Structures are given as structure tokens and as C-alpha cells.
Short mmCIF file of N, CA, C and O in Angstrom, two decimals:
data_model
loop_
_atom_site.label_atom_id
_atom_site.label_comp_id
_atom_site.label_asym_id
_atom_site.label_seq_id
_atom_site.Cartn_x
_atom_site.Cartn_y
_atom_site.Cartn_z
N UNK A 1 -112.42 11.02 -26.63
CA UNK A 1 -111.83 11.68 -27.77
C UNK A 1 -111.28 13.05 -27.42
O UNK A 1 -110.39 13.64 -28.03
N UNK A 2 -111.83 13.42 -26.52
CA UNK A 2 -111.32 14.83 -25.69
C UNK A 2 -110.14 14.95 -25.90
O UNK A 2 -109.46 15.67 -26.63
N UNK A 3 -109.82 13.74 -24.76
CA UNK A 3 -108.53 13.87 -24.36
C UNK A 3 -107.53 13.56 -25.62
O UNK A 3 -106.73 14.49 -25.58
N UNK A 4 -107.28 12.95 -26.40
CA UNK A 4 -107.02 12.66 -27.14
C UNK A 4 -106.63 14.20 -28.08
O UNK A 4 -105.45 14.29 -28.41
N UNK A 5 -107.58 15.36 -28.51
CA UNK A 5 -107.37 16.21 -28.88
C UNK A 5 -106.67 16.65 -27.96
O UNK A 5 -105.54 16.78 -28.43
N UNK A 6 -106.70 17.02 -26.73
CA UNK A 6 -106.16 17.85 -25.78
C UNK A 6 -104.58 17.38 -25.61
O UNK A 6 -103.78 18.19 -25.14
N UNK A 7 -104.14 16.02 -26.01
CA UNK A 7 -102.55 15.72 -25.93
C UNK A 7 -102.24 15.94 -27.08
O UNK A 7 -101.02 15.94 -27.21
N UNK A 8 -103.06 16.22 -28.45
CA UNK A 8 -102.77 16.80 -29.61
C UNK A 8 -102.13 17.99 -29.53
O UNK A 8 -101.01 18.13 -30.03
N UNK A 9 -102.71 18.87 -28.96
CA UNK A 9 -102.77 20.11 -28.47
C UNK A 9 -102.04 20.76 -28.04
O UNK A 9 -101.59 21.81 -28.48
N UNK A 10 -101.66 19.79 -26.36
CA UNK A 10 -100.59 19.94 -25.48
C UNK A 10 -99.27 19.51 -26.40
O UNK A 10 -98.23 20.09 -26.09
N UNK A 11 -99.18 18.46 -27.60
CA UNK A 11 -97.92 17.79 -28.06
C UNK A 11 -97.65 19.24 -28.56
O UNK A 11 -96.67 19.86 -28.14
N UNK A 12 -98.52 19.80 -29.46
CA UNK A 12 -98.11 20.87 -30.42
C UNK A 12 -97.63 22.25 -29.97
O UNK A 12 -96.89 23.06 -30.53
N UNK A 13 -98.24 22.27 -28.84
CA UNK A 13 -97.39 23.43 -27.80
C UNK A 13 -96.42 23.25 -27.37
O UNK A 13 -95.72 24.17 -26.94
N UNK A 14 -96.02 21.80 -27.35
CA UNK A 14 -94.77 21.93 -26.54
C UNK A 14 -93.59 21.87 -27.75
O UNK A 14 -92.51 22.47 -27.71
N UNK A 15 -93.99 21.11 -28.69
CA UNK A 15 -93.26 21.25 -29.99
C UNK A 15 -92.87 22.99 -30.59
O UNK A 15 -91.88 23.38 -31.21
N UNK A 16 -93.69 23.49 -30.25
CA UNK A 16 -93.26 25.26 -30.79
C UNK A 16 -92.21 25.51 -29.84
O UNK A 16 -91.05 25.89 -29.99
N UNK A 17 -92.99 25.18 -28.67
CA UNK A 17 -91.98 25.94 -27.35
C UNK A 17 -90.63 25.08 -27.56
O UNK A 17 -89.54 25.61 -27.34
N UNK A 18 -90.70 24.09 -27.86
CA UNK A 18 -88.84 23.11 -28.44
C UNK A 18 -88.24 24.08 -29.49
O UNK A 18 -87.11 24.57 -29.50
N UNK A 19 -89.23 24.25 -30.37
CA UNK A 19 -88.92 25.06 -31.42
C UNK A 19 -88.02 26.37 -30.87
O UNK A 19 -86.86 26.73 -31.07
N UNK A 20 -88.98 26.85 -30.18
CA UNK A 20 -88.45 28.11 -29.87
C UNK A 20 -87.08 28.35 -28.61
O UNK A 20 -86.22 29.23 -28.73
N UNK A 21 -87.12 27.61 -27.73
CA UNK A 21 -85.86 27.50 -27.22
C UNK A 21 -84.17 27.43 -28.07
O UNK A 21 -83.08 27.99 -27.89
N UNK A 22 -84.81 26.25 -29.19
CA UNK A 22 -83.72 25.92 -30.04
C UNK A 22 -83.27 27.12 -31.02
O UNK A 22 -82.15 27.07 -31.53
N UNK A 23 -84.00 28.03 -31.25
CA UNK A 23 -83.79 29.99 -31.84
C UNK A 23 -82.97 30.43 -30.88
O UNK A 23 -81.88 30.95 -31.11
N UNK A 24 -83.51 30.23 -29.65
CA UNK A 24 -83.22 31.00 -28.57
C UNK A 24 -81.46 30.78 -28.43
O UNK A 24 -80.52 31.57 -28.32
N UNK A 25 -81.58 29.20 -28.49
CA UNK A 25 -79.79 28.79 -27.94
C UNK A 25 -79.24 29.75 -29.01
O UNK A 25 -78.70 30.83 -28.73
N UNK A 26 -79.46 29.14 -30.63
CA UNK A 26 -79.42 29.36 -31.92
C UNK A 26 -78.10 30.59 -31.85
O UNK A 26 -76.90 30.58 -32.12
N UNK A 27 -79.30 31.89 -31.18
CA UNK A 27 -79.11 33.80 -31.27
C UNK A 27 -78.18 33.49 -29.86
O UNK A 27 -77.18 33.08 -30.46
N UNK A 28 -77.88 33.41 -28.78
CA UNK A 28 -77.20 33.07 -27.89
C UNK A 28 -75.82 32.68 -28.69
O UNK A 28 -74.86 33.38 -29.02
N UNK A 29 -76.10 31.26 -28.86
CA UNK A 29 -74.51 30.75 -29.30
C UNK A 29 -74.14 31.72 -30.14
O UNK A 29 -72.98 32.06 -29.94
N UNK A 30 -74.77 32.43 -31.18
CA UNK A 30 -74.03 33.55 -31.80
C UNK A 30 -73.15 34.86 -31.54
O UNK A 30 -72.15 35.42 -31.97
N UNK A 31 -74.29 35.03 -30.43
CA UNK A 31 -73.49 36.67 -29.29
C UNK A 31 -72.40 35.84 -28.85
O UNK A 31 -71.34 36.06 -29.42
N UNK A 32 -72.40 34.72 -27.74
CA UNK A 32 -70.95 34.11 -27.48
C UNK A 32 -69.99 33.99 -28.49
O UNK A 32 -68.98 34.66 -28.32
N UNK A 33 -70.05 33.31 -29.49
CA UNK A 33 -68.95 33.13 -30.21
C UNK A 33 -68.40 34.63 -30.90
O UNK A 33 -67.33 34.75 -31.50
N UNK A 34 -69.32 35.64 -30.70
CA UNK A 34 -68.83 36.89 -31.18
C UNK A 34 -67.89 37.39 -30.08
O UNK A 34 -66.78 37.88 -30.27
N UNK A 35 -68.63 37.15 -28.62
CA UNK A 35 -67.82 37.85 -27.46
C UNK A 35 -66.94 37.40 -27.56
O UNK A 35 -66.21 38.39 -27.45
N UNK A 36 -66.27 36.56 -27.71
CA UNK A 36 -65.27 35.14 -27.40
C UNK A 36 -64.00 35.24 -28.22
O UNK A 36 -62.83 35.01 -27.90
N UNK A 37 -64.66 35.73 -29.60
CA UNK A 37 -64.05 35.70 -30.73
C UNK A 37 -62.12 36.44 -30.63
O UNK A 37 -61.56 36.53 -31.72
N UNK A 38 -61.77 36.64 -30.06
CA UNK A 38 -60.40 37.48 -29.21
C UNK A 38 -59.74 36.44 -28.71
O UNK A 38 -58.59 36.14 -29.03
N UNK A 39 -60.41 35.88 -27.95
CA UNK A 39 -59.80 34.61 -26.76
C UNK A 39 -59.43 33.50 -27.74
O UNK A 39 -58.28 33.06 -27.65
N UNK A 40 -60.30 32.94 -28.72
CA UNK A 40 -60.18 32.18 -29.53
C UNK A 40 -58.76 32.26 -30.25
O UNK A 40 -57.98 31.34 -30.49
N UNK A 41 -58.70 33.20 -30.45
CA UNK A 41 -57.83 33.61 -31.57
C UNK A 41 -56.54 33.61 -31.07
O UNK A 41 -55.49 33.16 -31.54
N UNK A 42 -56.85 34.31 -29.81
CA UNK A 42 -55.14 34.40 -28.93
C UNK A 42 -54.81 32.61 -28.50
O UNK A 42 -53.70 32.09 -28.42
N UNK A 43 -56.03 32.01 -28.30
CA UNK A 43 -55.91 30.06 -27.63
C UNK A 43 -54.97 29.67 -29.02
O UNK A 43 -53.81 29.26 -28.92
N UNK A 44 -55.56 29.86 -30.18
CA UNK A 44 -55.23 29.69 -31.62
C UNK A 44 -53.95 29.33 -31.95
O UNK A 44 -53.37 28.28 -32.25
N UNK A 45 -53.55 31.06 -31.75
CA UNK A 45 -51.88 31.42 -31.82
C UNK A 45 -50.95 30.55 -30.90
O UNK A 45 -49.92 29.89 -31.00
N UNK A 46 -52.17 31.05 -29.60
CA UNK A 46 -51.10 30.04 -28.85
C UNK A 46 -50.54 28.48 -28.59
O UNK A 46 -49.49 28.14 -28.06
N UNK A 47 -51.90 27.44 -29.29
CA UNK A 47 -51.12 26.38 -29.72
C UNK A 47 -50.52 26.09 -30.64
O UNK A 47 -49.74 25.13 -30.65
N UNK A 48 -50.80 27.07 -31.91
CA UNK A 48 -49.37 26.75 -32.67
C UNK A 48 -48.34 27.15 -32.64
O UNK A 48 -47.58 26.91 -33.59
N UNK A 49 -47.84 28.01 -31.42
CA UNK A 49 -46.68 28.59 -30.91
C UNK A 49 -45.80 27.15 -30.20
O UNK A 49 -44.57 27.05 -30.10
N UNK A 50 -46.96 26.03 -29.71
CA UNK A 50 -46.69 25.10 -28.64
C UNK A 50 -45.40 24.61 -29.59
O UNK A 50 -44.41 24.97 -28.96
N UNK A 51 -44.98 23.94 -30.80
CA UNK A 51 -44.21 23.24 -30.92
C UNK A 51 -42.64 24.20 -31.19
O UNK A 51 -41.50 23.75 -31.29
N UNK A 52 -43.02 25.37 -31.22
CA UNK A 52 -42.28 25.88 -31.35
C UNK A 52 -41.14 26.06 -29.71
O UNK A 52 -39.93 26.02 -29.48
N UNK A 53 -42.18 26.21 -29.04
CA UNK A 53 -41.70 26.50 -27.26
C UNK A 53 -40.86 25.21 -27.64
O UNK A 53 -39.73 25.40 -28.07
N UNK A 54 -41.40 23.73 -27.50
CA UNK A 54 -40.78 22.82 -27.37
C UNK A 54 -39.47 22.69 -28.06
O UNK A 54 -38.51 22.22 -27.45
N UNK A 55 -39.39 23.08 -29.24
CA UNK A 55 -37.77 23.24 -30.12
C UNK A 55 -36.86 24.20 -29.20
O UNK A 55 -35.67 23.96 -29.00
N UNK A 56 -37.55 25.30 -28.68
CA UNK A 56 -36.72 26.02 -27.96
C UNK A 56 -35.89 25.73 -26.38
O UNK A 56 -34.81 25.97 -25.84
N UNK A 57 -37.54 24.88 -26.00
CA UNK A 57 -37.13 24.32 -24.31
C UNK A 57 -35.96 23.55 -24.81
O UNK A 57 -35.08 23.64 -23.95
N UNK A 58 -35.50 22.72 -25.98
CA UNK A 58 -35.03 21.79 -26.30
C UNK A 58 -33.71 22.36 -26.22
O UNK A 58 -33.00 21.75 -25.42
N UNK A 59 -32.99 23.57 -26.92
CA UNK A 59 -32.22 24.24 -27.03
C UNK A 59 -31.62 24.70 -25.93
O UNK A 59 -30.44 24.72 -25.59
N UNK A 60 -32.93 25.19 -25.25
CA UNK A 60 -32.06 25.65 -23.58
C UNK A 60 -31.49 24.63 -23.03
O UNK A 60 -30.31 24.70 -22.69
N UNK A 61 -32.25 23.47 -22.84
CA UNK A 61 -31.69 22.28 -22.08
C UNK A 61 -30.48 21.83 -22.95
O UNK A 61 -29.57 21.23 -22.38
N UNK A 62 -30.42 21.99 -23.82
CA UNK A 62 -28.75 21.65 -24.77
C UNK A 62 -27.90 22.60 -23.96
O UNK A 62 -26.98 22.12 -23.29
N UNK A 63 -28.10 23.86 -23.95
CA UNK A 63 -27.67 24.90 -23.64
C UNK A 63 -27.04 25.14 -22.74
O UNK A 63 -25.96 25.73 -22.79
N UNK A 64 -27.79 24.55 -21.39
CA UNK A 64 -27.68 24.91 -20.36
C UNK A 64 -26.65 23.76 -19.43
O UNK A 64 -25.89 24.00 -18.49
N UNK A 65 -26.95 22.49 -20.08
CA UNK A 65 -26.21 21.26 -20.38
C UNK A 65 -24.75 21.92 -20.39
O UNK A 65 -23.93 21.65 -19.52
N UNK A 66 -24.48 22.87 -21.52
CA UNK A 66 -22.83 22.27 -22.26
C UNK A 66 -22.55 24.20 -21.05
O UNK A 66 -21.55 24.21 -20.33
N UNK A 67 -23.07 24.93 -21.05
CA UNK A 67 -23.32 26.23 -19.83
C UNK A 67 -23.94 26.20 -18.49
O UNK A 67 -24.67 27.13 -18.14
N UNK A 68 -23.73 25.35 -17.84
CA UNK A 68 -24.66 25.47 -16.31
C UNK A 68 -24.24 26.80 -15.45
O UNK A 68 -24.88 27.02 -14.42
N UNK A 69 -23.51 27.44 -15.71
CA UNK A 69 -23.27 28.72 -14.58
C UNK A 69 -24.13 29.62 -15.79
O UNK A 69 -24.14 30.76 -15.32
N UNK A 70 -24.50 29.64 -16.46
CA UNK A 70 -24.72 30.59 -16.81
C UNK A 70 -26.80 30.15 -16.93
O UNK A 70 -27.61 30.93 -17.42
N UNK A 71 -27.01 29.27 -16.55
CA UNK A 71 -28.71 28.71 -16.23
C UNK A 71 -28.77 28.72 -15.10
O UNK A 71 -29.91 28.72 -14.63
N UNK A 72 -27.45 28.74 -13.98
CA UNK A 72 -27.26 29.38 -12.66
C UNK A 72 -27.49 30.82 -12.42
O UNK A 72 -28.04 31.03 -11.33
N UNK A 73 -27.23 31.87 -13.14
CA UNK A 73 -27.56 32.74 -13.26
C UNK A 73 -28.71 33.03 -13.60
O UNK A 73 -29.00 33.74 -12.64
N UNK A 74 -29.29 33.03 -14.00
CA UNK A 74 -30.50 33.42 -15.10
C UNK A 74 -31.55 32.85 -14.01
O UNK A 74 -32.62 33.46 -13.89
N UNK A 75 -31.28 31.57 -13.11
CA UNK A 75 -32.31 31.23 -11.85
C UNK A 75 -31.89 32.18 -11.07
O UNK A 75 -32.98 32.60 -10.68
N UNK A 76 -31.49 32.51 -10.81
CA UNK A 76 -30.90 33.72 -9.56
C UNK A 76 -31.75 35.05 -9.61
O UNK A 76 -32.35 35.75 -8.80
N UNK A 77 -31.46 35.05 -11.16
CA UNK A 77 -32.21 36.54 -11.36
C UNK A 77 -33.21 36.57 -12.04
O UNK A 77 -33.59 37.51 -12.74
N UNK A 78 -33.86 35.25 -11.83
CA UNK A 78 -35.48 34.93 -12.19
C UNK A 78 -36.05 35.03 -10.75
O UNK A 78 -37.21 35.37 -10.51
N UNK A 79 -35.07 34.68 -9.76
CA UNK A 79 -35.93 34.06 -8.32
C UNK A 79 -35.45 35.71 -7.66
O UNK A 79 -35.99 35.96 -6.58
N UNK A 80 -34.48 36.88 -8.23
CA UNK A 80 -34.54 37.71 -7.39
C UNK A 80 -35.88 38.69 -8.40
O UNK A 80 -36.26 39.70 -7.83
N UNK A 81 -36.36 38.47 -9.44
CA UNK A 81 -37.62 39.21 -10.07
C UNK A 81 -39.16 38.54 -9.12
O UNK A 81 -40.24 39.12 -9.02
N UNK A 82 -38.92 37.68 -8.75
CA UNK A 82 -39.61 37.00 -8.77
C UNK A 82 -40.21 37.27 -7.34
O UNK A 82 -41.42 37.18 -7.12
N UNK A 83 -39.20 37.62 -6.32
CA UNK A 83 -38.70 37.75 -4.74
C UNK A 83 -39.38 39.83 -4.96
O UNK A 83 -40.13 40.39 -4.17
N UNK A 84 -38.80 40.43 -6.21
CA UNK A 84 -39.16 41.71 -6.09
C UNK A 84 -40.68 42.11 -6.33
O UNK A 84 -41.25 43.14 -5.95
N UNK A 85 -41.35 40.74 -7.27
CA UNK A 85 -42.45 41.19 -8.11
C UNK A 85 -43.54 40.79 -6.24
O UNK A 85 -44.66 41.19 -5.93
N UNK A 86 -42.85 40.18 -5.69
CA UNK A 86 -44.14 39.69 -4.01
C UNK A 86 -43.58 40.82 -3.66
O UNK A 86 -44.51 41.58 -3.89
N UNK A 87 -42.71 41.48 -3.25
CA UNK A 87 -42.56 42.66 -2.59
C UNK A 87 -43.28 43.53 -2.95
O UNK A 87 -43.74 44.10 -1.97
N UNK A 88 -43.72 44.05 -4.10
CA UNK A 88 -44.04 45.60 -4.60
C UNK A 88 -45.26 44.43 -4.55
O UNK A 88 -45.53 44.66 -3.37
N UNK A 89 -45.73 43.90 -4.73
CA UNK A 89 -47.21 43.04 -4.45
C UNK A 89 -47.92 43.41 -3.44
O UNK A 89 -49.06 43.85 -3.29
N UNK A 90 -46.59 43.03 -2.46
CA UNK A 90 -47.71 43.06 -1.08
C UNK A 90 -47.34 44.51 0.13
O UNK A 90 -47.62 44.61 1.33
N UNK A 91 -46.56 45.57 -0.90
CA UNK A 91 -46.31 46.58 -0.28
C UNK A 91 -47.57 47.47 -0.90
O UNK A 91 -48.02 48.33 -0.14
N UNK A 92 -48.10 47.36 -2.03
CA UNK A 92 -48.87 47.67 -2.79
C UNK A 92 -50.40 47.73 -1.92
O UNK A 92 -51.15 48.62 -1.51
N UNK A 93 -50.35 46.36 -1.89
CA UNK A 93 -52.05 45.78 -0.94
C UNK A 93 -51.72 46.47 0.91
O UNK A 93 -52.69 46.62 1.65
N UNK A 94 -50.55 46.76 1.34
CA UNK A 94 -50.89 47.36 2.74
C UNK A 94 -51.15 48.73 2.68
O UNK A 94 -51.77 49.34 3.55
N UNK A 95 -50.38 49.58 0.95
CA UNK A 95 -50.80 51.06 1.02
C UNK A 95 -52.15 51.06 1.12
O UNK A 95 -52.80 51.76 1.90
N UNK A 96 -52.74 50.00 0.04
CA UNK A 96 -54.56 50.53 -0.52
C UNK A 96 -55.34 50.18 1.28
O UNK A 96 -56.28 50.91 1.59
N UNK A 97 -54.92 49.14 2.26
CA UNK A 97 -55.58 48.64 3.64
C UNK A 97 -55.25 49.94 4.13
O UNK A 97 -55.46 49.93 5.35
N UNK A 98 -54.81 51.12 3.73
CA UNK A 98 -54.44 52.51 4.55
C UNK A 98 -55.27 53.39 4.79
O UNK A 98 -54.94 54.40 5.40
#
């Protein structure tokens, strides 16, 4: 009968300690979703921005369709920003190795 009390015992300790982990996540998940609460909001915006991009990608590709020198351009001087933004990058990282 001992034993019998004693897994009574042991059940009921471990049942608090369930208990109490599940507070624990409880106050946890709360601080996260507070920290978080920014990121959320910007993820938010930003998928309902998504169908909007798509009406627009849609437009360029019309665009660029019935204008190709001028989506010729605009790659040129995406790939020379692009060519300047690794330069000042990695002229940047040999001053700070100084």
C-alpha cells in the first residue's frame, strides 16, 4: 500500500510541476509576442502590399513590353548602383582591416 501512496504522491508532484511549466510557457509566450509585436505588424503590411506589387510587376512587364530601351536602361543603372553599392562595401571593410 506504500507504494501505492508514494505514486499518488509522485503523480501529484508531477501534475503541479505540468502545472507550473504550462504558467511558465503561458508568461513567456506573452513577453514574445510583446517583443515581436513591430515585426508582426511590418510581416502584416507587408503581405497585404503583396497583391498590390503583383498589379504593378504586371504593369512594368506591359510597360516594358510596348518600351524595352527604356527597361534597358533602368538595368544598366540598377547594375551600375548595384556595381557602386560592392564598391563602397568593400572599400569600407579594408579601411576598418586598417
Amino acid at each position: 500500500m506504500s507504494s501505492k501512496a508514494e505514486l499518488m504522491k509522485r503523480k501529484a508532484y508531477l501534475l503541479s510541476q505540468i502545472q507550473q511549466q504550462r504558467l511558465d510557457l503561458s508568461a513567456s509566450r506573452r513577453d514574445w509576442v510583446e517583443s515581436t509585436r513591430s515585426f508582426d505588424r511590418g510581416w502584416s503590411t507587408f503581405l497585404s502590399l503583396r497583391s498590390w506589387a503583383l498589379v504593378g510587376s504586371s504593369v512594368m512587364a506591359i510597360w516594358s513590353v510596348r518600351h524595352p530601351n527604356m527597361l534597358i536602361r533602368w538595368a544598366r543603372r540598377g547594375f551600375g548602383a548595384w556595381s557602386a553599392w560592392r564598391l563602397v562595401k568593400t572599400t569600407l571593410r579594408q579601411q576598418q582591416l586598417r
